[in-house]
Amino acid sequence: MSELPVSIVSPVRNCVAAMPAHAAHLRSLAGVVSEIIVVDSDSTDGTLDCLKRELDGLGVVFLNHPPGLYQS
């Protein structure tokens, strides 16, 4: 199956407990979609570090923006 011309944008903030399951789902989509972008809003609980660890090597783009819908 070829990649779908779809980008997934995953906004996250201070939800480290949910990240292993979330990362597993994103891993299952790597190679199926064109790109995966994670936008972290200044997490202070290790959310971003967890995702970077879990998604290492998959070409996921990580961005960090201040909290707020329009800022991100």
mmCIF file with all atom_site columns, N, CA, C and O in Angstrom, residues 13-34:
data_model
loop_
_atom_site.group_PDB
_atom_site.id
_atom_site.type_symbol
_atom_site.label_atom_id
_atom_site.label_alt_id
_atom_site.label_comp_id
_atom_site.label_asym_id
_atom_site.label_entity_id
_atom_site.label_seq_id
_atom_site.pdbx_PDB_ins_code
_atom_site.Cartn_x
_atom_site.Cartn_y
_atom_site.Cartn_z
_atom_site.occupancy
_atom_site.B_iso_or_equiv
_atom_site.pdbx_formal_charge
_atom_site.auth_seq_id
_atom_site.auth_comp_id
_atom_site.auth_asym_id
_atom_site.auth_atom_id
_atom_site.pdbx_PDB_model_num
ATOM 1  N N  . ARG A 1 13 ? -0.357 18.315 25.331 1.00 0.00 ? 13 ARG A N  1
ATOM 2  C CA . ARG A 1 13 ? 0.091  19.167 26.439 1.00 0.00 ? 13 ARG A CA 1
ATOM 3  C C  . ARG A 1 13 ? -0.156 18.438 27.757 1.00 0.00 ? 13 ARG A C  1
ATOM 4  O O  . ARG A 1 13 ? -1.292 18.111 28.104 1.00 0.00 ? 13 ARG A O  1
ATOM 5  N N  . ASN A 1 14 ? 0.920  18.197 28.481 1.00 0.00 ? 14 ASN A N  1
ATOM 6  C CA . ASN A 1 14 ? 0.861  17.620 29.825 1.00 0.00 ? 14 ASN A CA 1
ATOM 7  C C  . ASN A 1 14 ? -0.067 16.400 29.925 1.00 0.00 ? 14 ASN A C  1
ATOM 8  O O  . ASN A 1 14 ? -0.999 16.373 30.732 1.00 0.00 ? 14 ASN A O  1
ATOM 9  N N  . CYS A 1 15 ? 0.236  15.401 29.114 1.00 0.00 ? 15 CYS A N  1
ATOM 10 C CA . CYS A 1 15 ? -0.572 14.175 29.133 1.00 0.00 ? 15 CYS A CA 1
ATOM 11 C C  . CYS A 1 15 ? 0.331  12.945 29.009 1.00 0.00 ? 15 CYS A C  1
ATOM 12 O O  . CYS A 1 15 ? 0.040  12.022 28.254 1.00 0.00 ? 15 CYS A O  1
ATOM 13 N N  . VAL A 1 16 ? 1.437  12.956 29.758 1.00 0.00 ? 16 VAL A N  1
ATOM 14 C CA . VAL A 1 16 ? 2.442  11.898 29.629 1.00 0.00 ? 16 VAL A CA 1
ATOM 15 C C  . VAL A 1 16 ? 1.874  10.509 29.893 1.00 0.00 ? 16 VAL A C  1
ATOM 16 O O  . VAL A 1 16 ? 2.302  9.534  29.266 1.00 0.00 ? 16 VAL A O  1
ATOM 17 N N  . ALA A 1 17 ? 0.904  10.383 30.767 1.00 0.00 ? 17 ALA A N  1
ATOM 18 C CA . ALA A 1 17 ? 0.343  9.067  31.081 1.00 0.00 ? 17 ALA A CA 1
ATOM 19 C C  . ALA A 1 17 ? -0.333 8.430  29.864 1.00 0.00 ? 17 ALA A C  1
ATOM 20 O O  . ALA A 1 17 ? -0.352 7.210  29.731 1.00 0.00 ? 17 ALA A O  1
ATOM 21 N N  . ALA A 1 18 ? -0.852 9.248  28.967 1.00 0.00 ? 18 ALA A N  1
ATOM 22 C CA . ALA A 1 18 ? -1.536 8.737  27.783 1.00 0.00 ? 18 ALA A CA 1
ATOM 23 C C  . ALA A 1 18 ? -0.594 8.528  26.597 1.00 0.00 ? 18 ALA A C  1
ATOM 24 O O  . ALA A 1 18 ? -1.002 7.964  25.577 1.00 0.00 ? 18 ALA A O  1
ATOM 25 N N  . MET A 1 19 ? 0.658  8.952  26.724 1.00 0.00 ? 19 MET A N  1
ATOM 26 C CA . MET A 1 19 ? 1.555  8.940  25.571 1.00 0.00 ? 19 MET A CA 1
ATOM 27 C C  . MET A 1 19 ? 1.963  7.558  25.066 1.00 0.00 ? 19 MET A C  1
ATOM 28 O O  . MET A 1 19 ? 2.076  7.371  23.849 1.00 0.00 ? 19 MET A O  1
ATOM 29 N N  . PRO A 1 20 ? 2.183  6.556  25.894 1.00 0.00 ? 20 PRO A N  1
ATOM 30 C CA . PRO A 1 20 ? 2.547  5.245  25.321 1.00 0.00 ? 20 PRO A CA 1
ATOM 31 C C  . PRO A 1 20 ? 1.481  4.704  24.362 1.00 0.00 ? 20 PRO A C  1
ATOM 32 O O  . PRO A 1 20 ? 1.797  4.243  23.261 1.00 0.00 ? 20 PRO A O  1
ATOM 33 N N  . ALA A 1 21 ? 0.220  4.792  24.733 1.00 0.00 ? 21 ALA A N  1
ATOM 34 C CA . ALA A 1 21 ? -0.853 4.319  23.850 1.00 0.00 ? 21 ALA A CA 1
ATOM 35 C C  . ALA A 1 21 ? -0.976 5.211  22.615 1.00 0.00 ? 21 ALA A C  1
ATOM 36 O O  . ALA A 1 21 ? -1.163 4.726  21.494 1.00 0.00 ? 21 ALA A O  1
ATOM 37 N N  . HIS A 1 22 ? -0.841 6.520  22.819 1.00 0.00 ? 22 HIS A N  1
ATOM 38 C CA . HIS A 1 22 ? -0.924 7.465  21.704 1.00 0.00 ? 22 HIS A CA 1
ATOM 39 C C  . HIS A 1 22 ? 0.220  7.223  20.728 1.00 0.00 ? 22 HIS A C  1
ATOM 40 O O  . HIS A 1 22 ? 0.023  7.205  19.513 1.00 0.00 ? 22 HIS A O  1
ATOM 41 N N  . ALA A 1 23 ? 1.426  7.026  21.257 1.00 0.00 ? 23 ALA A N  1
ATOM 42 C CA . ALA A 1 23 ? 2.592  6.773  20.413 1.00 0.00 ? 23 ALA A CA 1
ATOM 43 C C  . ALA A 1 23 ? 2.433  5.473  19.634 1.00 0.00 ? 23 ALA A C  1
ATOM 44 O O  . ALA A 1 23 ? 2.806  5.401  18.463 1.00 0.00 ? 23 ALA A O  1
ATOM 45 N N  . ALA A 1 24 ? 1.871  4.458  20.252 1.00 0.00 ? 24 ALA A N  1
ATOM 46 C CA . ALA A 1 24 ? 1.650  3.187  19.562 1.00 0.00 ? 24 ALA A CA 1
ATOM 47 C C  . ALA A 1 24 ? 0.717  3.394  18.364 1.00 0.00 ? 24 ALA A C  1
ATOM 48 O O  . ALA A 1 24 ? 0.941  2.834  17.289 1.00 0.00 ? 24 ALA A O  1
ATOM 49 N N  . HIS A 1 25 ? -0.311 4.197  18.560 1.00 0.00 ? 25 HIS A N  1
ATOM 50 C CA . HIS A 1 25 ? -1.235 4.475  17.464 1.00 0.00 ? 25 HIS A CA 1
ATOM 51 C C  . HIS A 1 25 ? -0.526 5.254  16.352 1.00 0.00 ? 25 HIS A C  1
ATOM 52 O O  . HIS A 1 25 ? -0.680 4.935  15.161 1.00 0.00 ? 25 HIS A O  1
ATOM 53 N N  . LEU A 1 26 ? 0.247  6.270  16.723 1.00 0.00 ? 26 LEU A N  1
ATOM 54 C CA . LEU A 1 26 ? 0.972  7.035  15.710 1.00 0.00 ? 26 LEU A CA 1
ATOM 55 C C  . LEU A 1 26 ? 1.978  6.152  14.971 1.00 0.00 ? 26 LEU A C  1
ATOM 56 O O  . LEU A 1 26 ? 2.137  6.271  13.755 1.00 0.00 ? 26 LEU A O  1
ATOM 57 N N  . ARG A 1 27 ? 2.654  5.248  15.691 1.00 0.00 ? 27 ARG A N  1
ATOM 58 C CA . ARG A 1 27 ? 3.587  4.313  15.043 1.00 0.00 ? 27 ARG A CA 1
ATOM 59 C C  . ARG A 1 27 ? 2.872  3.467  13.997 1.00 0.00 ? 27 ARG A C  1
ATOM 60 O O  . ARG A 1 27 ? 3.414  3.191  12.925 1.00 0.00 ? 27 ARG A O  1
ATOM 61 N N  . SER A 1 28 ? 1.653  3.057  14.299 1.00 0.00 ? 28 SER A N  1
ATOM 62 C CA . SER A 1 28 ? 0.901  2.227  13.352 1.00 0.00 ? 28 SER A CA 1
ATOM 63 C C  . SER A 1 28 ? 0.545  3.001  12.083 1.00 0.00 ? 28 SER A C  1
ATOM 64 O O  . SER A 1 28 ? 0.273  2.390  11.046 1.00 0.00 ? 28 SER A O  1
ATOM 65 N N  . LEU A 1 29 ? 0.537  4.316  12.148 1.00 0.00 ? 29 LEU A N  1
ATOM 66 C CA . LEU A 1 29 ? 0.203  5.143  10.989 1.00 0.00 ? 29 LEU A CA 1
ATOM 67 C C  . LEU A 1 29 ? 1.430  5.603  10.210 1.00 0.00 ? 29 LEU A C  1
ATOM 68 O O  . LEU A 1 29 ? 1.306  6.043  9.065  1.00 0.00 ? 29 LEU A O  1
ATOM 69 N N  . ALA A 1 30 ? 2.607  5.503  10.797 1.00 0.00 ? 30 ALA A N  1
ATOM 70 C CA . ALA A 1 30 ? 3.843  5.886  10.106 1.00 0.00 ? 30 ALA A CA 1
ATOM 71 C C  . ALA A 1 30 ? 3.999  4.978  8.894  1.00 0.00 ? 30 ALA A C  1
ATOM 72 O O  . ALA A 1 30 ? 3.820  3.772  8.976  1.00 0.00 ? 30 ALA A O  1
ATOM 73 N N  . GLY A 1 31 ? 4.289  5.561  7.764  1.00 0.00 ? 31 GLY A N  1
ATOM 74 C CA . GLY A 1 31 ? 4.399  4.786  6.541  1.00 0.00 ? 31 GLY A CA 1
ATOM 75 C C  . GLY A 1 31 ? 3.091  4.660  5.793  1.00 0.00 ? 31 GLY A C  1
ATOM 76 O O  . GLY A 1 31 ? 3.066  4.298  4.629  1.00 0.00 ? 31 GLY A O  1
ATOM 77 N N  . VAL A 1 32 ? 1.982  4.955  6.471  1.00 0.00 ? 32 VAL A N  1
ATOM 78 C CA . VAL A 1 32 ? 0.667  4.927  5.833  1.00 0.00 ? 32 VAL A CA 1
ATOM 79 C C  . VAL A 1 32 ? 0.293  6.334  5.368  1.00 0.00 ? 32 VAL A C  1
ATOM 80 O O  . VAL A 1 32 ? -0.326 6.507  4.326  1.00 0.00 ? 32 VAL A O  1
ATOM 81 N N  . VAL A 1 33 ? 0.693  7.344  6.151  1.00 0.00 ? 33 VAL A N  1
ATOM 82 C CA . VAL A 1 33 ? 0.412  8.742  5.823  1.00 0.00 ? 33 VAL A CA 1
ATOM 83 C C  . VAL A 1 33 ? 1.712  9.452  5.456  1.00 0.00 ? 33 VAL A C  1
ATOM 84 O O  . VAL A 1 33 ? 2.806  8.981  5.773  1.00 0.00 ? 33 VAL A O  1
ATOM 85 N N  . SER A 1 34 ? 1.584  10.584 4.791  1.00 0.00 ? 34 SER A N  1
ATOM 86 C CA . SER A 1 34 ? 2.756  11.327 4.327  1.00 0.00 ? 34 SER A CA 1
ATOM 87 C C  . SER A 1 34 ? 3.611  11.872 5.463  1.00 0.00 ? 34 SER A C  1
ATOM 88 O O  . SER A 1 34 ? 4.838  11.852 5.380  1.00 0.00 ? 34 SER A O  1
#
